[in-house]
Structure formats: C-alpha cells, structure tokens
C-alpha cells in the first residue's frame, strides 16, 4: 500500500472539490526574554502553536459554476465544520479566509485559496461550583417529592385490596431493580452489596408502606447506590434509563368499578398508583442528577454529555407537566433543570467531539490510532468504539468513529 492508496476525496461541508497543493505551519509559542546589560537571555515555552494551514482547491467541468457557488456558500457559513483533507484525513476546522479566481484562458475552471485553523477545544467555563448546585437542587427536589407523597399517599384505614395494590406496584418496582442488577453484574462493582440492599427493600415493603417518608428515603437510598456504583457515567445512565422504564405505569387502575360506578376505594387505588409512579420517577432522575454532580464524573465525549443532559431535562419537563404538581415541586424541578444545564455547560467545552473518518484501504487499528491521535496505544479504544471484530482490519471506505 502506497500514499496514493491513502488519499481521500476532498470535501468541505459535503461539497467536493480537487486539491492541487496544501501547506501548513506549526511550532511552539516561545517567548525570548532579553535583559539590559546582559549577554545571555532566557526562553519560555508557552505551549504549542495553533498552526496555520491552507490549500489550493479547484473546480472543473461543465457545471463548475454551480459547484463554485455551493463551495462559496459553505465557506461563508459560521462555526466549526468537517474538512476531508486528501492528505490529512477528516479535520474539524474553522475557515479564516479564502479567495477565488476565474480566468478567461481556462473556461470551466475556478481555483480557490483557503486558509483555516484546526477547531481545537473550547476553554472550560469557570463559574460557580455547578456540582454543588446540582447536588443541592437534587436534594430539594427529593424533599418536595417526599413531602407530596407523605401528604397524599395512604393505605391506613383502607381495605386490604387497596393496600395490596400499592404493595404489588412497589414489589414490581423492586423486581425491576433486581432484574436490571442481574444484567449489569459485569459493569458495576459491589454487586453483592447492592443485591443485599435490594433484597432487604423487598422484604421490608410490607412494613415500609405504613410509613411513607421512610419508604421514600429507603427506595431513594437503594436507587442512588445502584446508579452510583456504575463504573462510568454511560453505564449509570443505562441503569437510570432502564429504571425509569421499569417504574412507569403499564396498566392504569380505573377509578370505576366493573359496573361503571366510581368508588372511593377505586379512587384511592388510582391515586396511590400515580403517587408511587411519580415518586419513583423523581427518585430515578434525582439519583442520576447526583451522578452528574459527582466531582469525578467523566464523559467520554461532548455528544454523550449533551445527550444525557437533554434526556434528563426532557424527563424533568414531563414530570413538571403533571397536573397534580404543587408549586413547591414545580419550583424544585425547575431549579434542578437549571442546575443540570449549567453543570453540563461547564463540563462540555473541554470534552472531545465525535468525528467520522474514512480510509481508502483497510488498515490496522494501530496505524489509524497513530494517524489520528499520534498515539498507537489508543488502538483498543478505536476497536471498542467501532465494534471491530479484528483490529488488524479496520473497514475501508466506511465511517470510523473517532474522538477529536
């Protein structure tokens, strides 16, 4: 395989063109300190330069003018975009400036000179401690959920079938936790400890149902621990997502009896069902928010952080739309939404972004890792991220997901 086999078709924002020449420069930001009446000087290295890059592109053919207008429009667009460089592969860049030229001597031909810089990473936003803000908002949200549950949930003085309906729902929720725990044994630590906590919860439900505040705090402790022991934030979110699905009401209890007449007992059963589901949903999202608030939280990419943020905000939106919500609950949910948004806004700028590259020939993961990252030890990450069966043969002509 030669360098010709590794060339890629040039494009920017999906507009294809040809490249006749490419140049670049780099170096270090070195400051020279010179002193009066001294024969020597000092130097200070302030880090790597951003580099300056340019290439000469051209369009040719009967429809070159249409392609020219499309490329000009693409170059004029703001923000970071992907350049597929014939020699350097896929790059996230910002266009600095460009010029184009058409001559009467070369009909059907337009040349461009394009200057750009690599996008780099955004500087982290330094603000108030967003982790503490999320933790405080999550605590307040759980407190309001508990207060609402304690004020409205009750099986005391109710017929046994009303009590059993609530107990069955809580047992199903516990079974959902237990089932999810069985699926992720390989992904979490301290599985035996959490399994014991889940079993204790199931065994105590008949007693806890008589004490609503204790019931909520006990369930919240188990769910928080369950999400908290996940080995990474992606696994934690997977647990949260499955818990949320397991806590949903699948068969709403009717407020009317078989004869179509509404009864107080049926109404109590339906109210308790809604209260339990609302409380469990709030516990799940609060526990996930606590995981995001952790000092050691680590997202693998910008896209992952934004996706988790958006999922949590959407769930909180759904919870805030409940017609039975008190003003205090609504205020607590809104505060948690704001805190989560600011938390991810603080973390996201410094995260790597997902990009997609292609290679003209099948190459070993070690080679592509060296080309993309300058670090062959990241080959395992490439293989895992792209679910490659054989690391010696990364796919040719297909998108390969990388972190830039």
XYZ file of C-alpha atoms in Angstrom:
404
model
C 0.000 0.000 0.000
C 1.399 3.414 -1.013
C 0.500 7.008 -0.167
C -1.726 7.097 -3.240
C -3.932 4.403 -1.723
C -4.362 6.527 1.388
C -5.539 9.661 -0.430
C -9.109 10.731 0.278
C -11.629 12.647 -1.821
C -11.558 16.269 -0.664
C -14.733 17.945 0.592
C -15.950 20.660 2.952
C -19.443 20.597 4.436
C -20.178 17.853 1.890
C -19.094 19.933 -1.139
C -16.461 18.021 -3.116
C -13.507 19.607 -4.946
C -9.958 18.856 -6.100
C -6.776 19.937 -4.318
C -3.614 20.900 -6.179
C -1.462 21.972 -3.238
C -1.594 22.078 0.567
C 0.652 23.860 3.055
C 0.859 24.209 6.803
C 2.990 25.577 9.584
C 3.344 24.908 13.283
C 5.791 25.245 16.117
C 5.937 26.405 19.703
C 4.954 29.694 21.306
C 8.409 30.597 22.576
C 8.985 33.915 24.316
C 12.555 35.249 24.404
C 13.433 37.336 27.460
C 16.376 39.683 26.934
C 17.799 41.861 29.708
C 19.671 45.178 29.659
C 23.441 44.892 30.016
C 23.263 41.092 29.999
C 24.979 38.819 27.491
C 22.545 35.941 27.979
C 18.834 35.592 27.540
C 16.054 33.298 28.745
C 13.353 31.477 26.810
C 9.898 30.438 27.931
C 7.747 27.852 26.187
C 4.072 28.838 26.347
C 2.803 25.775 24.537
C 2.083 24.543 21.063
C 1.001 26.992 18.370
C -2.421 26.535 16.851
C -0.791 26.261 13.437
C -1.725 27.887 10.137
C -2.949 25.811 7.233
C -4.001 26.432 3.671
C -4.692 24.568 0.468
C -5.351 25.388 -3.140
C -8.567 23.859 -4.424
C -10.122 23.870 -7.857
C -13.399 23.014 -9.546
C -13.573 21.966 -13.159
C -16.244 20.845 -15.615
C -19.421 21.978 -17.322
C -21.154 22.685 -14.012
C -18.160 24.191 -12.233
C -20.079 27.435 -11.664
C -22.823 25.658 -9.708
C -20.226 23.850 -7.586
C -18.367 27.177 -7.126
C -21.437 28.876 -5.651
C -22.063 25.931 -3.323
C -18.473 25.948 -2.086
C -18.519 29.714 -1.519
C -21.734 29.345 0.475
C -20.167 26.542 2.552
C -17.040 28.611 3.245
C -19.161 31.568 4.380
C -21.048 29.535 6.990
C -20.159 30.137 10.680
C -18.958 27.637 13.270
C -16.793 24.535 13.138
C -17.221 22.122 10.220
C -15.591 18.979 8.877
C -12.960 19.197 6.157
C -11.996 15.957 4.450
C -8.400 16.701 3.549
C -6.914 14.476 0.819
C -3.632 14.141 2.698
C -4.584 14.676 6.370
C -7.959 12.969 6.613
C -11.035 14.332 8.430
C -10.442 17.534 10.388
C -12.651 19.841 12.438
C -11.739 23.334 11.248
C -12.702 26.991 11.180
C -12.230 28.856 7.897
C -10.165 32.018 8.411
C -10.414 33.439 4.895
C -10.408 32.432 1.254
C -10.070 33.826 -2.244
C -11.198 32.526 -5.610
C -10.111 33.157 -9.170
C -11.580 32.647 -12.651
C -9.764 33.449 -15.887
C -10.960 33.594 -19.491
C -7.991 31.445 -20.518
C -9.330 28.488 -18.543
C -13.022 28.030 -19.200
C -14.991 25.824 -16.842
C -12.365 26.213 -14.146
C -12.270 28.049 -10.799
C -9.466 27.985 -8.248
C -9.633 28.704 -4.520
C -7.004 29.531 -1.918
C -8.400 28.606 1.511
C -6.800 29.389 4.890
C -8.011 27.643 8.032
C -7.140 26.646 11.585
C -7.999 23.461 13.416
C -11.020 23.924 15.662
C -9.272 22.895 18.875
C -11.171 22.590 22.120
C -13.225 25.268 23.787
C -11.899 26.617 27.045
C -13.723 25.304 30.117
C -16.251 27.717 31.557
C -15.198 28.780 35.035
C -18.237 29.604 37.089
C -19.796 28.855 40.423
C -19.494 25.298 41.678
C -22.080 23.658 39.428
C -21.619 20.263 41.081
C -22.756 21.648 44.444
C -25.656 23.421 42.751
C -26.895 20.187 41.154
C -26.500 18.259 44.413
C -28.439 20.916 46.353
C -31.196 21.100 43.742
C -31.477 17.295 43.665
C -31.801 17.192 47.457
C -34.529 19.838 47.379
C -36.351 18.057 44.573
C -36.357 14.797 46.544
C -37.539 16.639 49.669
C -40.514 18.100 47.805
C -41.328 14.712 46.278
C -41.245 13.152 49.743
C -43.470 15.868 51.210
C -46.038 15.462 48.424
C -46.008 11.684 48.823
C -46.384 11.813 52.605
C -49.282 14.292 52.364
C -51.268 12.274 49.818
C -50.322 8.580 49.968
C -52.044 6.360 52.498
C -53.171 2.781 52.953
C -54.107 3.277 56.591
C -57.767 2.504 57.177
C -58.170 1.308 53.596
C -59.469 -2.138 52.593
C -56.830 -4.815 52.182
C -57.150 -4.821 48.362
C -56.211 -1.111 48.285
C -53.119 -1.841 50.360
C -52.255 -4.879 48.250
C -52.495 -2.879 45.014
C -49.892 -0.402 46.281
C -47.734 -3.231 47.618
C -47.880 -5.066 44.278
C -46.721 -1.933 42.458
C -43.793 -1.473 44.825
C -42.872 -5.147 44.530
C -42.836 -4.815 40.731
C -40.547 -1.799 41.038
C -38.227 -3.786 43.309
C -38.272 -6.681 40.852
C -37.322 -4.235 38.067
C -34.318 -3.093 40.101
C -33.353 -6.689 40.806
C -33.668 -7.635 37.114
C -31.517 -4.730 35.969
C -28.939 -5.573 38.623
C -28.684 -9.070 37.184
C -27.986 -7.675 33.722
C -25.121 -5.373 34.680
C -23.082 -7.551 37.024
C -20.066 -7.256 34.737
C -20.321 -3.481 34.508
C -20.539 -2.486 38.178
C -18.650 -3.086 41.375
C -20.035 -4.064 44.788
C -22.816 -6.109 43.174
C -23.238 -8.336 46.214
C -23.769 -5.330 48.484
C -26.429 -3.756 46.258
C -28.132 -7.127 45.789
C -28.421 -7.404 49.543
C -29.891 -3.890 49.761
C -32.462 -4.739 47.078
C -33.464 -7.929 48.910
C -33.796 -6.015 52.193
C -36.014 -3.448 50.493
C -38.279 -6.168 49.091
C -38.555 -7.880 52.459
C -39.435 -4.645 54.277
C -42.032 -3.230 51.857
C -44.989 -4.550 53.840
C -43.782 -2.536 56.826
C -42.448 0.493 54.937
C -45.769 1.043 53.177
C -47.187 2.133 56.533
C -44.516 4.870 56.845
C -44.453 6.878 53.554
C -41.490 9.108 54.439
C -39.306 6.148 55.410
C -40.452 4.290 52.302
C -39.284 7.110 50.002
C -35.940 7.573 51.759
C -35.244 3.817 51.690
C -36.089 3.444 47.997
C -34.083 6.575 47.197
C -31.076 5.171 49.048
C -31.162 1.917 47.094
C -31.658 3.594 43.707
C -28.962 6.193 44.392
C -26.489 3.486 45.398
C -27.464 1.380 42.400
C -26.758 4.194 39.925
C -23.764 5.429 41.911
C -21.776 2.184 41.746
C -21.788 2.124 37.940
C -18.269 2.007 36.547
C -18.803 5.049 34.303
C -21.435 7.677 33.505
C -22.591 5.820 30.390
C -23.350 2.694 32.424
C -25.016 4.837 35.107
C -27.280 6.412 32.510
C -28.135 2.984 31.108
C -29.192 1.867 34.597
C -31.213 5.064 35.075
C -32.942 4.654 31.727
C -33.930 1.061 32.489
C -35.143 2.011 35.978
C -37.260 4.799 34.550
C -38.898 2.357 32.142
C -39.418 -0.195 34.915
C -41.109 2.392 37.157
C -43.680 3.516 34.566
C -47.350 2.616 34.949
C -48.206 -0.064 32.401
C -51.798 -0.767 33.489
C -53.536 2.291 34.954
C -56.055 1.486 37.656
C -59.567 2.524 36.716
C -61.422 4.815 39.110
C -64.659 2.994 38.405
C -65.751 -0.493 39.368
C -66.799 -3.172 36.903
C -70.322 -1.769 36.893
C -69.026 1.628 35.782
C -69.639 3.332 39.135
C -66.819 5.436 40.614
C -65.950 4.452 44.173
C -63.759 5.913 46.870
C -61.717 2.730 47.111
C -61.009 2.678 43.370
C -60.087 6.359 43.515
C -57.701 5.672 46.415
C -56.051 2.840 44.448
C -55.630 5.038 41.358
C -54.285 7.964 43.397
C -51.767 5.745 45.185
C -50.640 4.245 41.872
C -49.971 7.695 40.400
C -48.222 8.885 43.565
C -45.914 5.839 43.648
C -45.029 6.157 39.945
C -44.385 9.903 40.294
C -42.193 9.392 43.347
C -40.214 6.562 41.745
C -39.638 8.620 38.580
C -38.435 11.557 40.650
C -36.118 9.301 42.658
C -34.588 7.941 39.438
C -33.898 11.349 37.883
C -32.614 12.782 41.169
C -30.224 9.841 41.556
C -28.935 10.325 38.008
C -28.502 14.032 38.665
C -26.414 13.173 41.730
C -24.184 11.036 39.496
C -23.711 14.002 37.136
C -22.854 16.176 40.156
C -20.030 13.868 41.267
C -16.585 15.507 41.231
C -15.092 12.564 39.353
C -17.790 12.348 36.671
C -16.192 11.694 33.283
C -17.989 11.866 29.942
C -16.269 10.172 27.021
C -17.408 12.796 24.521
C -19.198 16.109 24.082
C -22.070 14.300 22.376
C -22.509 11.916 25.297
C -22.703 14.791 27.789
C -25.271 16.686 25.707
C -27.376 13.553 25.114
C -27.528 12.755 28.845
C -28.317 16.376 29.677
C -31.126 16.529 27.131
C -32.616 13.217 28.305
C -32.678 14.396 31.931
C -34.152 17.776 31.021
C -36.852 16.108 28.916
C -37.800 13.770 31.758
C -37.964 16.710 34.165
C -40.145 18.547 31.643
C -42.524 15.593 31.627
C -42.585 15.477 35.430
C -43.232 19.215 35.715
C -46.266 18.874 33.407
C -48.160 16.740 35.953
C -51.479 18.383 36.838
C -51.227 17.315 40.493
C -47.867 19.070 40.980
C -47.608 21.609 43.803
C -45.905 24.951 43.235
C -43.027 23.921 45.522
C -42.469 20.747 43.491
C -42.563 22.681 40.217
C -40.042 25.229 41.556
C -37.728 22.429 42.734
C -37.866 20.670 39.347
C -37.139 23.941 37.525
C -34.170 24.614 39.790
C -32.785 21.141 39.118
C -33.182 21.678 35.362
C -31.254 24.949 35.539
C -28.509 23.399 37.674
C -28.111 20.423 35.321
C -27.923 22.674 32.281
C -25.203 24.814 33.868
C -23.303 21.724 35.033
C -23.055 20.302 31.516
C -22.308 23.747 30.092
C -19.305 23.839 32.415
C -18.073 20.355 31.545
C -18.878 20.056 27.823
C -16.449 22.587 26.242
C -13.387 20.628 27.329
C -14.666 17.288 26.034
C -13.601 15.557 22.836
C -16.081 15.538 19.978
C -17.078 12.597 17.855
C -15.873 12.779 14.259
C -16.054 10.263 11.426
C -13.153 9.437 9.160
C -12.707 7.078 6.235
C -9.703 5.313 4.850
C -9.307 4.191 1.263
C -7.827 0.857 2.303
C -8.222 -1.489 5.257
C -5.595 -0.637 7.868
C -4.721 -1.995 11.321
C -6.206 -0.129 14.268
C -2.655 0.655 15.461
C -1.929 2.543 12.249
C -5.159 4.559 12.313
C -4.699 5.354 16.016
C -1.239 6.704 15.218
C -2.562 8.711 12.254
C -5.477 10.238 14.157
C -4.120 10.623 17.688
C -0.379 10.308 17.239
C -0.703 7.551 19.844
C -0.864 3.892 18.819
C -1.907 2.875 22.360
C -5.395 4.208 21.592
C -5.984 1.397 19.115
C -8.053 -0.556 21.660
C -10.345 2.444 22.091
C -10.860 2.626 18.322
C -11.684 -1.070 18.162
C -14.131 -0.866 21.069
C -15.814 2.332 19.856
C -16.421 0.882 16.401
C -17.170 -2.725 17.471
C -14.421 -4.125 15.252
C -14.048 -7.915 15.224
C -10.417 -7.962 14.046
C -8.170 -4.991 14.975
C -5.858 -5.791 12.078
C -8.541 -4.835 9.567
C -10.352 -1.562 10.164
C -13.003 -1.116 7.441
C -12.121 0.638 4.187
C -14.483 3.172 2.651
C -16.732 3.237 5.731
C -17.125 5.734 8.567
C -14.816 5.141 11.523
C -15.830 6.934 14.721
C -13.004 8.801 16.468
C -12.721 11.362 19.254
C -11.113 14.646 18.242
